[in-house]
Short mmCIF file of C-alpha atoms in Angstrom, two decimals:
data_model
loop_
_atom_site.label_atom_id
_atom_site.label_comp_id
_atom_site.label_asym_id
_atom_site.label_seq_id
_atom_site.Cartn_x
_atom_site.Cartn_y
_atom_site.Cartn_z
CA MET A 1 1.91 -14.19 18.11
CA GLU A 2 2.75 -13.31 22.15
CA GLY A 3 5.50 -10.89 21.20
CA VAL A 4 2.56 -8.27 20.19
CA ALA A 5 0.96 -8.03 23.24
CA PRO A 6 2.65 -5.13 25.02
CA PHE A 7 1.66 -3.05 21.79
CA ILE A 8 -1.72 -3.78 21.96
CA ALA A 9 -2.21 -3.06 25.42
CA ALA A 10 -0.17 0.49 25.09
CA ARG A 11 -2.94 0.96 22.13
CA GLY A 12 -4.61 4.01 21.91
CA GLU A 13 -8.60 4.31 19.20
CA SER A 14 -6.39 3.56 16.48
CA ALA A 15 -2.43 3.37 16.70
CA GLY A 16 0.53 2.19 14.83
CA LEU A 17 3.22 1.52 17.17
CA SER A 18 6.70 1.02 16.12
CA THR A 19 8.59 -2.19 17.21
CA PRO A 20 12.88 -2.25 18.00
CA ILE A 21 12.53 -5.12 14.62
CA PRO A 22 13.34 -2.47 11.97
CA ARG A 23 10.26 -1.40 9.60
CA LEU A 24 7.97 -3.66 11.91
CA THR A 25 4.98 -1.52 12.92
CA VAL A 26 1.71 -2.94 15.06
CA TRP A 27 -1.54 -1.75 14.34
CA THR A 28 -4.58 -1.29 16.59
CA SER A 29 -7.70 -0.26 16.96
CA SER A 30 -10.58 -0.69 19.50
CA ASN A 31 -13.48 0.67 17.14
CA ALA A 32 -14.50 0.32 14.01
CA THR A 33 -13.41 2.53 11.73
CA LEU A 34 -14.57 5.08 8.70
CA PRO A 35 -12.86 4.59 5.38
CA THR A 36 -9.49 6.04 5.34
CA THR A 37 -7.29 7.13 2.50
CA ALA A 38 -3.40 6.74 2.03
CA VAL A 39 -0.82 4.70 0.25
CA PHE A 40 0.61 1.51 0.29
CA GLU A 41 3.91 1.45 0.23
CA PRO A 42 5.46 -2.05 -0.88
CA MET A 43 4.82 -3.83 2.61
CA PHE A 44 3.80 -7.27 4.06
CA TYR A 45 0.36 -6.63 6.16
CA ALA A 46 -0.55 -9.14 8.46
CA VAL A 47 -3.80 -9.40 10.36
CA VAL A 48 -3.77 -11.00 13.55
CA GLN A 49 -7.31 -10.09 15.06
CA GLY A 50 -10.37 -8.73 13.04
CA THR A 51 -10.83 -7.34 10.03
CA LYS A 52 -9.13 -4.99 7.78
CA VAL A 53 -10.96 -3.94 4.36
CA LEU A 54 -8.48 -2.59 1.44
CA ILE A 55 -9.74 -1.18 -1.64
CA MET A 56 -7.43 -0.15 -4.39
CA GLY A 57 -9.05 1.26 -7.95
CA ALA A 58 -11.11 -2.20 -8.51
CA ASN A 59 -9.29 -4.74 -6.56
CA ARG A 60 -11.30 -4.82 -2.58
CA PHE A 61 -9.55 -7.23 -0.10
CA GLU A 62 -10.80 -7.99 3.22
CA LEU A 63 -8.75 -9.51 5.75
CA ALA A 64 -9.71 -11.58 7.70
CA ALA A 65 -7.61 -12.81 11.07
CA GLY A 66 -5.21 -14.96 9.68
CA THR A 67 -4.96 -13.55 6.44
CA CYS A 68 -2.20 -10.96 4.75
CA ALA A 69 -1.18 -9.24 2.05
CA ALA A 70 1.72 -7.77 -0.09
CA SER A 71 2.26 -4.58 -2.22
CA SER A 72 5.54 -4.25 -4.75
CA TYR A 73 4.40 -0.14 -5.55
CA GLY A 74 3.06 2.65 -3.43
CA LEU A 75 -0.73 3.37 -4.20
CA PRO A 76 -3.26 5.14 -3.03
CA TYR A 77 -5.97 3.04 -1.60
CA SER A 78 -8.83 3.25 1.28
CA TYR A 79 -8.88 0.69 4.45
CA GLN A 80 -11.38 0.41 7.97
CA PHE A 81 -11.37 -1.64 10.57
CA SER A 82 -14.76 -2.88 10.30
CA ASP A 83 -14.21 -5.55 13.23
CA ALA A 84 -13.10 -4.21 16.33
CA THR A 85 -13.92 -3.91 19.64
CA PRO A 86 -12.48 -2.24 22.98
CA ASP A 87 -12.84 -6.19 24.59
CA ARG A 88 -11.39 -7.82 21.38
CA PRO A 89 -9.29 -4.86 19.36
CA TYR A 90 -8.35 -5.10 15.86
CA VAL A 91 -4.54 -5.80 15.82
CA GLY A 92 -2.24 -5.64 12.49
CA ILE A 93 1.38 -5.90 11.76
CA SER A 94 3.22 -4.67 9.15
CA LEU A 95 6.57 -4.53 7.83
CA HIS A 96 7.81 -2.02 5.34
CA LEU A 97 10.03 -4.27 2.49
CA ASP A 98 13.55 -3.74 2.22
CA THR A 99 13.51 -3.82 -1.52
CA ALA A 100 17.74 -4.39 -1.97
CA LEU A 101 17.17 -7.21 0.31
CA LEU A 102 14.38 -8.63 -1.54
CA THR A 103 15.80 -8.23 -4.58
CA ASP A 104 18.94 -10.00 -3.50
CA VAL A 105 16.59 -12.88 -1.85
CA MET A 106 15.51 -12.99 -5.30
CA LEU A 107 18.50 -12.86 -7.10
CA ASP A 108 19.91 -15.73 -5.37
CA MET A 109 17.03 -18.35 -6.01
CA THR A 110 15.69 -20.42 -9.08
CA LYS A 111 14.38 -17.74 -12.02
CA GLN A 112 10.92 -17.63 -12.20
CA ASP A 113 9.65 -15.85 -15.53
CA ASP A 114 8.86 -12.57 -15.31
CA ARG A 115 4.30 -12.76 -15.44
CA TRP A 116 2.37 -9.94 -14.87
CA ALA A 117 0.58 -9.32 -11.71
CA CYS A 118 -1.24 -6.43 -9.82
CA THR A 119 0.57 -4.53 -7.45
CA VAL A 120 -1.23 -6.43 -4.77
CA ALA A 121 -1.99 -9.48 -3.48
CA ALA A 122 -3.58 -11.62 -0.90
CA GLY A 123 -3.15 -15.28 1.07
CA ASP A 124 -3.32 -16.72 4.16
CA LEU A 125 -1.14 -16.64 6.83
CA ASN A 126 -0.39 -20.10 7.76
CA GLY A 127 2.54 -23.22 6.95
CA SER A 128 5.89 -21.42 5.75
CA VAL A 129 4.95 -18.00 5.38
CA GLY A 130 3.02 -17.76 8.35
CA GLU A 131 5.97 -19.60 10.53
CA ALA A 132 8.65 -17.17 9.22
CA PHE A 133 6.62 -14.22 9.79
CA GLY A 134 6.45 -15.69 13.85
CA ARG A 135 9.87 -16.05 13.96
CA LEU A 136 10.75 -12.82 12.75
CA VAL A 137 8.48 -10.99 15.52
CA GLY A 138 8.70 -13.52 17.98
CA LEU A 139 12.42 -12.00 18.31
CA LEU A 140 10.07 -8.90 20.10
CA ASN A 141 10.17 -11.33 23.18
CA THR A 142 14.11 -11.96 23.00
CA PRO A 143 14.87 -8.00 22.18
CA ASP A 144 18.70 -9.12 22.93
CA ASP A 145 18.29 -11.41 19.52
CA ILE A 146 17.17 -8.97 16.85
CA GLY A 147 20.60 -7.43 15.68
CA MET A 148 21.60 -10.39 15.18
CA LEU A 149 18.48 -12.40 14.03
CA ALA A 150 16.18 -10.02 12.16
CA THR A 151 18.10 -10.08 8.84
CA LEU A 152 18.12 -13.57 8.83
CA TYR A 153 14.21 -14.05 9.48
CA GLU A 154 13.42 -11.05 7.11
CA THR A 155 15.48 -12.87 4.41
CA GLU A 156 13.36 -16.02 5.13
CA LEU A 157 10.56 -14.50 4.99
CA TYR A 158 11.79 -12.88 1.80
CA PHE A 159 12.22 -16.38 0.41
CA ARG A 160 8.70 -18.22 1.47
CA LEU A 161 7.13 -15.20 -0.15
CA LEU A 162 8.81 -15.65 -3.34
CA GLN A 163 7.40 -19.11 -3.05
CA SER A 164 4.26 -18.40 -2.23
CA THR A 165 0.90 -17.11 -4.34
CA MET A 166 2.40 -13.58 -3.55
CA GLY A 167 5.43 -14.32 -5.43
CA ASP A 168 4.35 -12.59 -8.39
CA THR A 169 3.32 -9.85 -7.64
CA LEU A 170 6.98 -9.24 -5.11
CA ARG A 171 8.80 -9.82 -7.93
CA GLN A 172 7.48 -6.85 -9.78
CA ILE A 173 10.40 -5.14 -7.39
CA GLY A 174 13.06 -6.40 -9.30
CA GLN A 175 11.70 -7.29 -12.44
CA ARG A 176 13.45 -5.20 -15.76
CA SER A 177 10.60 -5.90 -18.10
CA ASP A 178 10.39 -3.31 -20.60
CA ARG A 179 6.73 -2.93 -20.46
CA LEU A 180 6.29 -3.58 -16.92
CA ARG A 181 8.92 -0.47 -16.71
CA GLU A 182 7.11 1.87 -18.87
CA ILE A 183 4.20 2.05 -16.85
CA LYS A 184 5.68 2.15 -12.94
CA ALA A 185 7.19 5.31 -15.07
CA ALA A 186 4.02 6.73 -15.98
CA ALA A 187 2.50 6.00 -12.47
CA ASP A 188 5.57 7.69 -11.30
CA TRP A 189 4.89 10.54 -13.67
CA LEU A 190 1.06 10.09 -13.10
CA GLY A 191 2.49 10.59 -9.04
CA ALA A 192 4.38 13.85 -9.58
CA ASN A 193 2.67 15.74 -11.71
CA HIS A 194 -0.98 15.38 -9.89
CA SER A 195 -1.81 19.63 -10.88
CA LYS A 196 -0.55 19.21 -14.83
CA SER A 197 -3.20 17.77 -17.68
CA VAL A 198 -2.90 14.71 -18.50
CA ILE A 199 -3.22 13.60 -22.62
CA ILE A 200 -3.32 9.40 -22.60
CA PRO A 201 -2.69 9.46 -25.98
CA ASP A 202 0.97 11.03 -25.25
CA LEU A 203 1.42 9.10 -22.33
CA ALA A 204 0.72 5.71 -24.24
CA THR A 205 2.71 6.90 -26.80
CA SER A 206 5.69 7.28 -24.42
CA ALA A 207 5.17 3.72 -22.99
CA GLY A 208 5.14 2.66 -26.05
CA MET A 209 1.92 0.83 -26.62
CA SER A 210 -1.56 2.02 -27.55
CA VAL A 211 -4.49 3.86 -25.72
CA THR A 212 -6.03 0.36 -25.03
CA SER A 213 -3.26 -1.78 -24.37
CA PHE A 214 -2.04 1.08 -22.51
CA HIS A 215 -5.74 1.61 -20.35
CA ARG A 216 -5.64 -1.96 -19.89
CA HIS A 217 -1.65 -2.97 -18.68
CA PHE A 218 -1.85 0.43 -16.06
CA LYS A 219 -5.60 -1.24 -14.75
CA ALA A 220 -3.87 -4.41 -14.52
CA PHE A 221 -0.99 -2.86 -12.66
CA THR A 222 -2.63 -0.51 -10.20
CA GLY A 223 -6.51 -1.24 -10.13
CA TYR A 224 -6.97 2.17 -10.94
CA SER A 225 -7.40 3.65 -14.82
CA PRO A 226 -4.73 6.65 -15.05
CA LEU A 227 -7.05 9.51 -14.59
CA ALA A 228 -8.77 7.74 -11.00
CA PHE A 229 -4.71 7.07 -10.42
CA GLN A 230 -4.24 10.87 -10.99
CA ARG A 231 -7.83 12.02 -8.76
CA HIS A 232 -6.45 9.67 -5.94
CA MET A 233 -3.32 11.32 -6.12
CA ARG A 234 -4.38 14.82 -6.63
CA LEU A 235 -6.76 14.71 -3.77
CA LEU A 236 -4.38 12.31 -1.66
CA GLU A 237 -2.38 15.89 -2.18
CA ALA A 238 -4.44 18.17 -1.25
CA ARG A 239 -5.55 16.49 2.22
CA LYS A 240 -2.07 16.71 2.91
CA LEU A 241 -1.84 20.35 2.20
CA LEU A 242 -5.45 21.27 3.55
CA ALA A 243 -3.89 19.64 6.97
CA ALA A 244 -0.69 21.82 7.21
CA GLY A 245 -3.09 24.60 7.64
CA ALA A 246 -3.86 25.74 4.55
CA VAL A 247 -5.76 29.42 4.27
CA SER A 248 -7.70 28.63 1.09
CA VAL A 249 -9.65 25.14 -0.61
CA SER A 250 -10.18 27.39 -3.40
CA ARG A 251 -6.81 27.97 -3.88
CA ILE A 252 -5.51 24.43 -3.16
CA ALA A 253 -8.22 22.96 -4.93
CA HIS A 254 -6.48 24.91 -7.92
CA GLU A 255 -2.95 23.52 -6.66
CA VAL A 256 -3.41 20.75 -6.89
CA GLY A 257 -5.06 21.07 -10.41
CA TYR A 258 -8.83 21.68 -10.66
CA LEU A 259 -10.69 23.93 -12.41
CA SER A 260 -13.97 24.01 -10.71
CA SER A 261 -13.54 24.23 -7.18
CA SER A 262 -17.10 22.50 -6.77
CA GLN A 263 -15.70 19.50 -8.77
CA PHE A 264 -12.74 19.39 -6.16
CA SER A 265 -15.53 19.64 -3.21
CA ARG A 266 -17.03 16.64 -4.74
CA GLU A 267 -14.95 14.87 -5.28
CA TYR A 268 -12.92 15.41 -1.97
CA LYS A 269 -16.50 14.53 -0.22
CA SER A 270 -16.75 11.36 -2.44
CA LEU A 271 -13.20 10.22 -1.39
CA PHE A 272 -12.86 11.18 2.35
CA GLY A 273 -16.44 11.26 2.93
CA ILE A 274 -16.50 14.68 4.58
CA SER A 275 -16.50 18.04 2.39
CA PRO A 276 -12.97 19.80 2.19
CA VAL A 277 -14.28 23.03 4.04
CA THR A 278 -14.88 20.88 6.74
CA ASP A 279 -11.60 19.02 6.97
CA LEU A 280 -9.72 22.44 6.81
CA SER A 281 -11.70 23.71 9.58
CA ARG A 282 -10.71 20.55 11.24
#
């Protein structure tokens, strides 16, 4: 995909550069990186050069050049570039999904049975998916055509993705299954109420499931147990507060829901590889 060449030339050590195509970003790194934690929004991601490792709870994806991944829901995850040098940098391309457009494409397609799937799926960037994505990225070579053709090419990409092995994951965006809706609602609640204590039986009851069924379906959907999901969201919020110039690690621990500062420090270092005190000083 020669259209990304100018963005690679403009790279820093590790950078994401926006392109003229809406929601399309080129990611580069000239060095292998340590694991970094973030939230994976509904997105399509393709690796052009190098290797990217994604870990989401119990799910691990090693994306080499020529592979791709799609996500239907915002999830906490960690990633690292494991194959990158100044002479051969890592290059990836992300497209934040237009969920309204994707849903329209789904409605125009032959009805598919709703099948349970994890919110992240990986596949190969070949065949019709790769060709459609190549046409979209290729508009970088003809920027005057973007306004007319980008939406058409993106629509084609969604159509091909829904036909692929990643289709079950992406169909979750428009599914109205009661069970899926309840699991999404529980995950949303845990993310929005990361500082609150959670009583799993109550959460399971609100989802209309037994505790065992709730655990099983929640982990199948997100890759995390409910408590591990909340813990990741707490720690991500804590890091945001530290980066914003928080005055005290113990105060941040309390704000995100920890009763013990020492437990907070242990879990923070386990996730980010650095203590919160050291992170604050940076």
